[in-house]
CSV table of C-alpha atoms in Angstrom, one decimal:
chain,number,residue,atom,x,y,z
A,293,MET,CA,-3.5,18.3,-43.5
A,294,SER,CA,-4.3,19.8,-40.2
A,295,VAL,CA,-1.7,20.4,-37.5
A,296,LYS,CA,-2.8,19.5,-34.1
A,297,LYS,CA,-2.8,22.5,-31.7
A,298,LYS,CA,-0.4,22.5,-28.9
A,299,PRO,CA,-1.7,22.8,-25.4
A,300,LEU,CA,-1.2,26.1,-23.6
A,301,VAL,CA,1.3,25.7,-20.7
A,302,VAL,CA,1.6,28.6,-18.4
A,303,VAL,CA,4.9,28.7,-16.3
A,304,THR,CA,4.7,31.0,-13.4
A,305,ARG,CA,8.6,31.4,-12.7
A,306,LYS,CA,11.9,31.4,-14.5
A,307,LEU,CA,13.1,27.9,-15.1
A,308,PRO,CA,16.5,26.6,-16.3
A,309,ASP,CA,17.0,27.6,-20.0
A,310,SER,CA,17.2,24.0,-21.2
A,311,ILE,CA,13.9,23.2,-19.7
A,312,GLU,CA,12.3,26.4,-21.1
A,313,THR,CA,13.6,25.5,-24.6
A,314,ARG,CA,12.3,22.0,-24.4
A,315,MET,CA,8.9,23.4,-23.2
A,316,ARG,CA,8.8,25.7,-26.1
A,317,GLU,CA,9.4,22.8,-28.6
A,318,LEU,CA,6.8,20.6,-27.1
A,319,PHE,CA,4.0,23.0,-25.9
A,320,ASP,CA,2.6,26.4,-26.6
A,321,ALA,CA,4.5,27.4,-23.5
A,322,GLN,CA,4.0,30.9,-21.9
A,323,LEU,CA,7.2,31.6,-19.9
A,324,ASN,CA,8.2,34.0,-17.2
A,325,LEU,CA,11.5,35.2,-18.6
A,326,ASP,CA,12.2,38.0,-15.9
A,327,ASP,CA,11.1,35.7,-13.0
A,328,THR,CA,8.7,38.4,-11.5
A,329,PRO,CA,6.4,36.6,-9.1
A,330,ARG,CA,2.9,36.4,-10.6
A,331,THR,CA,0.1,38.2,-8.8
A,332,HIS,CA,-3.0,36.6,-7.7
A,333,GLU,CA,-4.9,38.1,-10.6
A,334,GLN,CA,-2.3,36.8,-13.1
A,335,ILE,CA,-2.6,33.4,-11.8
A,336,ALA,CA,-6.4,33.6,-11.9
A,337,GLU,CA,-6.1,34.5,-15.6
A,338,ALA,CA,-3.8,31.6,-16.2
A,339,VAL,CA,-6.3,29.2,-14.6
A,340,ARG,CA,-8.9,30.5,-17.0
A,341,SER,CA,-6.8,30.4,-20.1
A,342,ALA,CA,-4.3,27.6,-19.8
A,343,ASP,CA,-4.6,23.9,-20.2
A,344,ILE,CA,-1.8,23.2,-18.0
A,345,LEU,CA,-0.3,25.3,-15.2
A,346,VAL,CA,3.3,25.0,-14.0
A,347,PRO,CA,3.5,26.8,-10.5
A,348,THR,CA,6.1,26.7,-7.9
A,349,VAL,CA,6.0,26.7,-4.1
A,350,THR,CA,5.6,30.5,-4.1
A,351,ASP,CA,2.3,30.3,-5.9
A,352,ILE,CA,-0.8,29.7,-4.0
A,353,ILE,CA,-3.3,27.7,-6.0
A,354,ASN,CA,-6.5,27.7,-3.7
A,355,GLU,CA,-10.0,26.6,-4.1
A,356,GLU,CA,-11.1,30.2,-4.9
A,357,LEU,CA,-9.0,30.0,-8.1
A,358,LEU,CA,-10.0,26.5,-9.0
A,359,LYS,CA,-13.8,27.3,-8.6
A,360,GLN,CA,-13.8,30.0,-11.2
A,361,PRO,CA,-16.7,29.1,-13.5
A,362,ASP,CA,-14.5,29.6,-16.6
A,363,CYS,CA,-11.6,27.5,-15.2
A,364,LYS,CA,-10.2,25.4,-18.0
A,365,LEU,CA,-7.3,23.7,-16.3
A,366,LYS,CA,-6.7,20.1,-16.7
A,367,LEU,CA,-3.3,19.6,-15.1
A,368,ILE,CA,-1.4,21.5,-12.4
A,369,ALA,CA,2.3,20.3,-12.8
A,370,ASN,CA,3.9,21.7,-9.7
A,371,PHE,CA,7.6,22.5,-10.0
A,372,GLY,CA,8.3,21.4,-6.5
A,373,ASN,CA,8.5,18.3,-4.2
A,374,GLY,CA,5.8,19.5,-1.9
A,375,VAL,CA,2.2,20.5,-2.8
A,376,ASP,CA,1.3,22.5,0.3
A,377,ASN,CA,0.8,25.5,-2.1
A,378,ILE,CA,-2.1,23.7,-3.8
A,379,ASP,CA,-5.5,22.8,-2.7
A,380,VAL,CA,-5.3,19.2,-3.9
A,381,VAL,CA,-8.6,18.3,-2.7
A,382,ALA,CA,-10.3,21.1,-4.6
A,383,ALA,CA,-8.4,20.3,-7.7
A,384,HIS,CA,-9.4,16.7,-7.5
A,385,ALA,CA,-13.1,17.6,-7.0
A,386,ARG,CA,-12.9,19.5,-10.3
A,387,GLY,CA,-11.3,16.8,-12.2
A,388,ILE,CA,-7.8,18.6,-12.4
A,389,THR,CA,-4.8,16.3,-12.1
A,390,VAL,CA,-2.0,17.5,-9.7
A,391,THR,CA,1.6,16.3,-10.0
A,392,ASN,CA,4.9,17.2,-8.3
A,393,THR,CA,8.6,16.5,-8.5
A,394,PRO,CA,9.6,14.0,-5.8
A,395,LYS,CA,12.9,12.1,-5.3
A,396,VAL,CA,14.9,14.9,-7.0
A,397,LEU,CA,16.0,17.2,-4.2
A,398,THR,CA,16.9,14.7,-1.5
A,399,GLU,CA,20.6,14.8,-1.7
A,400,ASP,CA,20.9,18.7,-2.2
A,401,THR,CA,18.6,19.3,0.8
A,402,ALA,CA,20.4,16.7,2.9
A,403,ASP,CA,23.8,18.4,2.0
A,404,MET,CA,22.5,21.8,3.2
A,405,THR,CA,21.0,20.4,6.3
A,406,MET,CA,24.4,18.9,7.2
A,407,ALA,CA,26.0,22.3,6.4
A,408,LEU,CA,23.8,23.9,8.9
A,409,ILE,CA,24.3,21.3,11.4
A,410,LEU,CA,28.0,22.1,11.2
A,411,ALA,CA,27.6,25.9,10.8
A,412,VAL,CA,25.6,26.5,13.9
A,413,PRO,CA,27.7,25.0,16.7
A,414,ARG,CA,31.0,25.8,15.0
A,415,ARG,CA,29.9,29.4,14.4
A,416,LEU,CA,31.0,29.5,10.8
A,417,ILE,CA,28.9,32.4,9.6
A,418,GLU,CA,29.9,34.4,12.7
A,419,GLY,CA,33.6,33.7,12.1
A,420,ALA,CA,33.5,34.4,8.4
A,421,SER,CA,31.9,37.9,9.1
A,422,ILE,CA,35.0,38.8,11.2
A,423,LEU,CA,36.9,39.0,7.9
A,424,THR,CA,34.3,40.3,5.6
A,425,ASP,CA,32.6,42.9,7.6
A,426,GLY,CA,35.7,45.1,8.3
A,427,LYS,CA,36.1,43.9,11.9
A,428,ASN,CA,39.6,43.8,13.5
A,429,TRP,CA,41.0,40.3,13.7
A,430,PRO,CA,43.8,40.1,16.2
A,431,GLY,CA,44.9,36.6,15.1
A,432,TRP,CA,44.7,33.2,16.5
A,433,SER,CA,44.0,32.8,20.3
A,434,PRO,CA,43.4,29.6,22.4
A,435,THR,CA,40.0,30.9,23.8
A,436,TRP,CA,38.5,32.9,20.9
A,437,MET,CA,35.5,32.0,18.8
A,438,LEU,CA,35.0,28.8,20.6
A,439,GLY,CA,32.1,26.6,19.4
A,440,HIS,CA,31.1,22.9,20.1
A,441,ARG,CA,32.2,19.8,18.3
A,442,ILE,CA,29.4,17.7,16.8
A,443,GLY,CA,31.1,14.2,17.1
A,444,GLY,CA,29.4,12.0,19.6
A,445,LYS,CA,26.4,14.4,20.0
A,446,ARG,CA,22.8,13.2,19.7
A,447,LEU,CA,20.9,14.3,16.6
A,448,GLY,CA,17.1,14.1,16.6
A,449,ILE,CA,15.5,13.9,13.2
A,450,ILE,CA,11.8,15.0,12.8
A,451,GLY,CA,10.6,13.1,9.7
A,452,MET,CA,12.5,10.0,8.6
A,453,GLY,CA,11.5,10.0,4.9
A,454,ARG,CA,14.0,10.2,2.1
A,455,ILE,CA,15.6,13.5,3.3
A,456,GLY,CA,15.7,12.5,6.9
A,457,GLN,CA,17.4,9.2,6.0
A,458,ALA,CA,19.9,11.0,3.8
A,459,VAL,CA,20.6,13.5,6.6
A,460,ALA,CA,21.1,10.6,9.0
A,461,ARG,CA,23.8,9.0,6.7
A,462,ARG,CA,25.7,12.1,6.5
A,463,ALA,CA,25.4,12.8,10.2
A,464,ARG,CA,26.6,9.3,11.1
A,465,ALA,CA,29.7,9.8,9.0
A,466,PHE,CA,30.4,12.8,11.4
A,467,GLY,CA,30.1,10.7,14.4
A,468,LEU,CA,26.6,11.8,15.5
A,469,GLN,CA,24.2,9.4,17.2
A,470,ILE,CA,21.0,9.1,15.3
A,471,HIS,CA,17.6,9.5,16.8
A,472,TYR,CA,14.3,10.1,15.1
A,473,HIS,CA,10.6,10.6,15.4
A,474,ASN,CA,8.2,9.5,12.6
A,475,ARG,CA,4.7,8.5,12.1
A,476,ARG,CA,5.9,5.0,12.1
A,477,PRO,CA,9.4,3.3,12.5
A,478,VAL,CA,11.5,2.9,9.5
A,479,ALA,CA,12.1,-0.6,8.1
A,480,PRO,CA,14.6,-2.6,10.4
A,481,ARG,CA,17.2,-2.9,7.8
A,482,ILE,CA,17.3,0.9,7.4
A,483,ALA,CA,17.3,1.5,11.2
A,484,GLU,CA,20.2,-1.0,11.5
A,485,GLU,CA,22.1,0.6,8.7
A,486,LEU,CA,21.8,4.1,10.3
A,487,GLY,CA,22.2,2.9,13.9
A,488,ALA,CA,18.9,4.9,14.5
A,489,THR,CA,16.9,5.0,17.6
A,490,TYR,CA,13.2,5.5,17.2
A,491,TRP,CA,11.1,7.7,19.5
A,492,GLU,CA,7.4,7.3,19.3
A,493,SER,CA,7.1,10.4,21.5
A,494,LEU,CA,8.4,13.6,19.9
A,495,ASP,CA,8.2,15.3,23.3
A,496,GLN,CA,10.6,12.7,24.9
A,497,MET,CA,13.0,12.9,22.0
A,498,LEU,CA,13.2,16.8,21.8
A,499,ALA,CA,14.1,16.9,25.6
A,500,ARG,CA,17.2,14.6,25.2
A,501,MET,CA,18.7,15.8,21.9
A,502,ASP,CA,21.8,17.9,21.3
A,503,ILE,CA,20.9,18.9,17.8
A,504,ILE,CA,17.4,18.7,16.2
A,505,SER,CA,16.7,18.7,12.5
A,506,VAL,CA,13.3,19.2,11.0
A,507,ASN,CA,12.9,17.2,7.8
A,508,CYS,CA,9.1,16.6,7.7
A,509,PRO,CA,6.7,18.0,5.0
A,510,HIS,CA,4.2,20.8,5.8
A,511,THR,CA,0.8,19.3,6.0
A,512,PRO,CA,-2.2,20.4,8.2
A,513,ALA,CA,-1.1,17.7,10.6
A,514,THR,CA,2.5,19.2,10.8
A,515,PHE,CA,1.6,22.9,11.1
A,516,HIS,CA,3.4,24.0,14.3
A,517,LEU,CA,4.4,20.4,15.0
A,518,VAL,CA,7.3,22.0,16.9
A,519,SER,CA,4.9,24.1,19.0
A,520,ALA,CA,5.5,26.5,21.7
A,521,ARG,CA,5.1,23.8,24.3
A,522,ARG,CA,7.5,21.5,22.6
A,523,LEU,CA,10.1,24.2,21.9
A,524,LYS,CA,10.2,24.7,25.7
A,525,LEU,CA,11.3,21.1,26.1
A,526,ILE,CA,14.4,21.6,24.2
A,527,ARG,CA,17.6,21.9,26.3
A,528,LYS,CA,19.2,25.3,26.8
A,529,ASP,CA,22.4,24.1,25.1
A,530,ALA,CA,20.8,22.4,22.1
A,531,TYR,CA,20.5,23.6,18.5
A,532,ILE,CA,17.6,23.3,16.1
A,533,VAL,CA,18.0,23.2,12.2
A,534,ASN,CA,15.1,23.6,9.7
A,535,THR,CA,15.4,23.0,6.0
A,536,ALA,CA,11.8,21.6,5.5
A,537,ARG,CA,9.1,24.2,5.8
A,538,GLY,CA,8.9,27.3,8.2
A,539,GLU,CA,5.3,26.5,9.2
A,540,VAL,CA,6.4,23.4,11.0
A,541,ILE,CA,7.9,25.5,13.9
A,542,ASP,CA,6.1,28.1,16.0
A,543,GLU,CA,8.5,30.8,14.8
A,544,ASP,CA,7.4,33.6,17.2
A,545,THR,CA,8.1,31.2,20.3
A,546,LEU,CA,11.4,30.1,18.8
A,547,VAL,CA,12.6,33.8,18.5
A,548,LYS,CA,11.5,34.4,22.1
A,549,LEU,CA,13.5,31.5,23.4
A,550,LEU,CA,16.5,32.3,21.4
A,551,GLU,CA,16.5,35.9,22.6
A,552,ALA,CA,16.2,34.6,26.2
A,553,GLY,CA,19.0,32.2,25.8
A,554,GLU,CA,16.7,29.2,26.4
A,555,ILE,CA,17.9,27.5,23.3
A,556,GLY,CA,21.5,27.3,22.3
A,557,GLY,CA,21.1,28.2,18.5
A,558,ALA,CA,19.3,27.7,15.3
A,559,GLY,CA,20.0,27.2,11.7
A,560,LEU,CA,17.1,28.3,9.3
A,561,ASP,CA,16.7,28.0,5.6
A,562,VAL,CA,12.9,28.4,5.8
A,563,TYR,CA,10.5,30.9,7.5
A,564,GLU,CA,6.9,30.7,8.6
A,565,HIS,CA,6.0,33.8,6.6
A,566,GLU,CA,8.2,33.6,3.5
A,567,PRO,CA,9.5,35.7,1.8
A,568,ALA,CA,9.2,37.9,5.0
A,569,VAL,CA,11.8,37.2,7.6
A,570,ASN,CA,11.1,38.1,11.3
A,571,PRO,CA,13.4,41.2,11.9
A,572,LYS,CA,14.2,39.7,15.3
A,573,LEU,CA,15.7,36.7,13.6
A,574,VAL,CA,17.9,39.0,11.6
A,575,ARG,CA,19.1,40.7,14.7
A,576,LEU,CA,19.8,37.3,16.4
A,577,ALA,CA,21.8,36.4,13.2
A,578,LYS,CA,23.9,39.6,13.5
A,579,ALA,CA,24.4,38.7,17.2
A,580,GLY,CA,25.8,35.3,16.2
A,581,LYS,CA,22.9,33.3,17.8
A,582,VAL,CA,21.4,31.9,14.6
A,583,THR,CA,22.4,31.1,11.0
A,584,LEU,CA,19.9,32.3,8.4
A,585,LEU,CA,19.8,31.1,4.6
A,586,PRO,CA,17.3,32.4,2.0
A,587,HIS,CA,15.6,29.1,1.2
A,588,MET,CA,18.5,27.6,-0.8
A,589,GLY,CA,18.5,24.1,0.5
A,590,SER,CA,17.6,22.6,-2.9
A,591,ALA,CA,19.2,25.3,-5.0
A,592,THR,CA,21.6,23.4,-7.3
A,593,ILE,CA,21.7,23.6,-11.1
A,594,GLU,CA,21.4,19.8,-11.4
A,595,GLY,CA,18.4,19.7,-9.1
A,596,ARG,CA,16.5,22.4,-10.8
A,597,VAL,CA,17.1,20.7,-14.2
A,598,GLU,CA,15.9,17.4,-12.9
A,599,MET,CA,12.8,19.0,-11.5
A,600,GLY,CA,12.1,20.5,-14.8
A,601,GLU,CA,12.5,17.2,-16.6
A,602,LYS,CA,10.1,15.6,-14.3
A,603,VAL,CA,7.5,18.4,-14.9
A,604,ILE,CA,7.9,17.7,-18.7
A,605,ILE,CA,7.5,14.0,-18.3
A,606,ASN,CA,4.4,14.4,-16.1
A,607,ILE,CA,2.9,16.8,-18.8
A,608,ARG,CA,3.7,14.5,-21.7
A,609,THR,CA,2.4,11.4,-19.9
A,610,PHE,CA,-0.8,13.3,-19.1
A,611,LEU,CA,-1.4,14.4,-22.6
A,612,ASP,CA,-0.8,10.9,-23.8
A,613,ASN,CA,-3.8,9.9,-21.7
A,614,HIS,CA,-1.8,8.0,-19.2
A,615,LYS,CA,-1.4,8.6,-15.4
A,616,PRO,CA,1.5,10.8,-14.8
A,617,PRO,CA,4.2,9.0,-12.7
A,618,ASP,CA,4.1,11.7,-10.0
A,619,ARG,CA,0.4,12.1,-9.7
A,620,VAL,CA,-0.7,13.5,-6.3
A,621,LEU,CA,-4.1,12.3,-4.8
A,622,PRO,CA,-5.8,13.7,-1.7
A,623,SER,CA,-5.5,10.3,0.0
A,624,MET,CA,-1.7,10.6,-0.2
A,625,LEU,CA,-1.5,13.8,1.8
């Protein structure tokens, strides 16, 4: 009796142990146990040898890779909510199915967004460094390390999808007034629940907010959505927080405005040229003008395991000749 050959699944980065163990049980899984980022050449080899590729947001799967004459990929099961690292159009043209892991990281990312909304105006990182960097703390003083309260302030959310709405719910509990810009207004019941004011014009919203939160995906349409011109509309005492994608903001202009004191501060978890971080941003962080995090908005054990479980479900559904639940089509982008 012949045994059916397991499909070769190449995983580009280290995943939670429980997910890797299950993949080994189900597939001929080629894992990355030391988590060293795969080179372009290594990914090209995987495209030629694997039936299924499991990349992450750090792996660029472009048309050049997918057009290799000996490409044998049938499925790209992305370990990530977004698919901006994959040329979905090129994959679709070659008959390669693409899936992602949506609806998993909403709460984790919203938690981190709220943390930055609190950290920037209250100078949390700057204050903590007084105790950990060997600086002299003279004790409590009525006028020392003063920040700003957030209750009663206006929060402008760019992108009112699942994460934007989750941020709004948290922010409302802290007494913030909720405003948002989106391609279209949310359902009336959601707007009523959140007490949210819709702005069709992003320009008009930016000019009136105390805190701005970027929560939209990175697509060709949102590249530098918060452009140099729009950044200059932001009030001098306002703050901007980004836990979405660095490419949504014109980072060079943001740095210049922060250096000149034209924007009150920023809280960033993502960067335009990751993993590189602009040295000027680092200097601004040391001066207490910005709070920087290393893309950890979705970094919870629970979230990563749920992402892995979705990847496995997508692969198994595909192998059973059914449409994977998280299939991504060009028309959806």
